[in-house]
Amino acid sequence: MPIDLQKDSLQTALRKLQAKETTFSLLEKISELGSWEVDLKTNKSIWSKQSYINYGYEPFTIEPSLQVFLSHLTPEDLPRAQATLKKIMASGQADTFQCRIKKESGEVIDALLHGQVVYDEKNNPSKLIGTTQNITSLMKLKQETQELSQLIEYSSNELYIVDINTFKYLYVNTGACKAIGYSRDELLTMSIYDINPYLTPDIVLKLKNQLLDAKHFINRTIHQRKNGTQYHAQAYIHPIQYKGAEAYVIFDTDISQNVENENLLRAQSDQLKHLAHHDNLTSLPNRTLFKDRLSQAVISGKRHDTPFALLFIDLDQFKKINDSLGHIVGDNVLIEAARRLQNCVREEDTIARLGGDEFTVILQGVKNIQDISNIAQKIVDDMREAIIVEGHHLYISASIGISLFPQDATSTDDLIKFSDTAMYKAKDEGRDNYQFYAKQMTAFAFERVVMDTSLRIAIKEEQFVVYYQPQINIKTDKIIGMEALVRWLHPTLGLVPPGKFIPIAEENGLIIEIDKIVRNTAMRQFALWYKYGLNPGMLSINLAMKQLNEKDFLSQLITTMKEIGFQSKWLELEVTEGQVMNNPELSIEKLKTINAMGVDLAIDDFGTGYSSLSYLKKLPLNKLKIDQSFVRDIPQDEDDMAITKAIIALGKSLNFKLIAEGVEDMEQKQFLIDNGCDYMQGYLYSRPLPAEAMTALLKNNQAF
Ligand code: C2E
Ligand code: MG
Ligand code: MG
């Protein structure tokens, strides 16, 4: 090869070598790894550039040697280094050694040393080669990681890592073990469900879905310790990779104290709210809450079609007490009044104090005017009782105004306004009473409530009198009998007609007592008339079917008849069509026993109810009484005439006698005669009369 060519290839090789060296030196720099070698024959050392730097020298400024190398080791590492070197030399095996090197500048670094013996062709050790790597930053990282994991491990917070699918614990820290009371080994066999007693797979699924949307989130839960006690925990959950698999890390903090504080705050705020909505003195809802409740009642009333009543209550004489005896006494009176109000209504009704001596009550779910009146009356009655404060016997009363939803108004403002107006009406009426906004309601309710108590008094004080109305043979005008009709001689109202109180007495059962009085009085009277030869005919008595349900009705009747000397053939009982047909089977059975005693039976007000012909046939009847509503419009009303004719025909075909009620004029009488009616009763012949007047009429009749 020509010399020039040889030179060229040499240069190329040299360039390649240089390039490799540059790369090598760059790699050493990046990894802070310096290489070195010691010729074992000459004891000479060669260091790479990075080796100088690792030991703190400017590259190639000193003569490297094993002594220099060893002089940089810290005194504590030196013996181990020497021992390792010896071992490498003796075994010929490569070895590694971690130590600390003190650089020329005095700075101490962590280093990892590798060493290995190189043998010559005769297999004698020729070189010791190796590397010194500065691993200070790696060590620092390791230390930091260690510190961090210690921090996690010994943190007082609970930390759990769970499997993303099974929710079994993969890792738990000491804080978790301490908090929950299980050992680490125990916890690692458990899942989140074991310490979260209220957690269900459904909730967990929801939480999992939330985690898909957010990277992490906070959830509150309740943990149960091994000993069964529980505490509130706040969980911070984050998805992570743990040992190469997907997992959740959960940081839990005991927040029982916070929860307790929150509850305390809530209770305080509830109390504040209560104060804002309630009256301090009586603890009743105040005006604000009342208006709110009234609006609710209106809304729900409209939605569900439910009526309700609003009572506006003002205490009479309260101002006088307050002014003369002072506020403390006044306050006590108000507290007592509030207590009494609460006593009169049900728990679900709203009672409010609007201020001063004004109260309101919203009565919901009341079925009728009667119920409302009863409650209002109870309030009036209860308020009247003496209130004893500081030894004073104080007397107040209540004036109550009542408006009704929806009859009177459907807006809250109007309901309040109207109940207030009605309350003033109650004041005008002399206080100590209640008034409905609509006048007729008050009258209706008054009658009912008053009647109830007054009727009892009437029975006790014998305020009933019996009137008698003759029944006439329509062809001969002869008296064939009389109907006994009760009247109530009320001490202030005067003579009250039966239509006003019989329906109430039927409702409350007092009819039994009243009918007994009527029966006994009338039978006595009849026995007298017979005794004096006045021949009054049959005594017709109105009988409420309720009577027949009384166990001893018949035996009582028989006993009284005997006592009085009244014969059963003189007696006829009238039962209304409506009452008989209410329970026809039972009526038939009962009426048969009465009939068997020789007592006649008549169906009263016939035509106003719905009689079944088959039952009518079975009833042991003697008479049908054609209701006066059909007679009244004869001869103007053709329908009534047709009905009257039909009733007469029907009665005849069943072999009953027929009597027409309410005959007031001759035309009516003639029509009845023409159509075959047997008897009549009505003003045409005589109004119902008291016993004395009837005695005179009977005497007169005899004179004819
Ligand atoms: P009732 O049994 O149908 O009695 C007939 C009613 O018609 C009586 O009314 C009588 O005064 C009235 N009347 C009689 N003639 C005429 C007339 O020509 N024109 C008009 N407009 N009316 C006439 P009263 O006395 O007011 O009794 C009403 C109802 O009260 C009776 O109807 C009866 O159902 C009931 N009642 C009366 N007394 C008693 C009683 O002692 N016990 C029971 N349970 N009910 C009674
Ligand atoms: Mg009658
Ligand atoms: Mg009648």
XYZ file of C-alpha atoms and ligand atoms in Angstrom, residues 469 483-487 498 502 511 515 518 542 544 574 604-605 628 661-664 682-683 688, ligand 1:
70
model
C -154.684 16.594 66.023
C -152.270 12.025 66.391
C -150.084 13.043 69.316
C -147.577 15.678 68.232
C -144.880 16.910 70.498
C -143.979 20.563 71.113
C -140.816 19.307 66.304
C -136.712 15.957 66.273
C -135.570 10.843 70.701
C -140.958 9.667 72.635
C -144.962 11.786 74.613
C -145.093 8.756 66.021
C -138.844 6.483 65.786
C -146.850 5.628 62.992
C -146.355 7.807 57.850
C -145.368 10.223 55.077
C -149.102 16.138 52.913
C -152.426 14.396 55.846
C -152.467 18.181 55.545
C -155.994 18.620 54.237
C -156.593 22.354 54.353
C -155.578 18.631 58.551
C -156.221 22.229 59.391
C -153.089 20.232 66.541
P -146.130 13.941 60.866
O -146.163 12.760 61.747
O -146.320 13.741 59.441
O -147.184 14.935 61.430
C -147.978 15.722 60.682
C -147.486 17.081 60.625
O -148.270 17.839 59.748
C -147.554 17.817 61.957
O -146.464 18.713 62.014
C -148.810 18.593 61.816
O -148.876 19.753 62.663
C -148.755 18.992 60.397
N -150.072 19.279 59.859
C -151.239 18.709 60.173
N -152.256 19.227 59.415
C -151.682 20.130 58.607
C -152.193 20.997 57.589
O -153.366 21.028 57.276
N -151.320 21.780 56.941
C -149.997 21.765 57.244
N -149.192 22.571 56.591
N -149.488 20.972 58.197
C -150.307 20.153 58.877
P -145.620 18.855 63.277
O -146.477 18.777 64.491
O -144.777 20.082 63.084
O -144.726 17.584 63.269
C -143.781 17.410 62.301
C -143.239 16.037 62.296
O -142.485 15.792 63.503
C -144.298 14.931 62.330
O -144.760 14.727 61.051
C -143.551 13.782 62.880
O -142.828 13.153 61.878
C -142.593 14.468 63.825
N -143.117 14.343 65.197
C -144.013 15.105 65.837
N -144.196 14.672 67.094
C -143.426 13.614 67.255
C -143.149 12.739 68.343
O -143.742 12.821 69.456
N -142.247 11.715 68.151
C -141.636 11.569 66.948
N -140.773 10.580 66.812
N -141.837 12.368 65.920
C -142.741 13.390 66.065
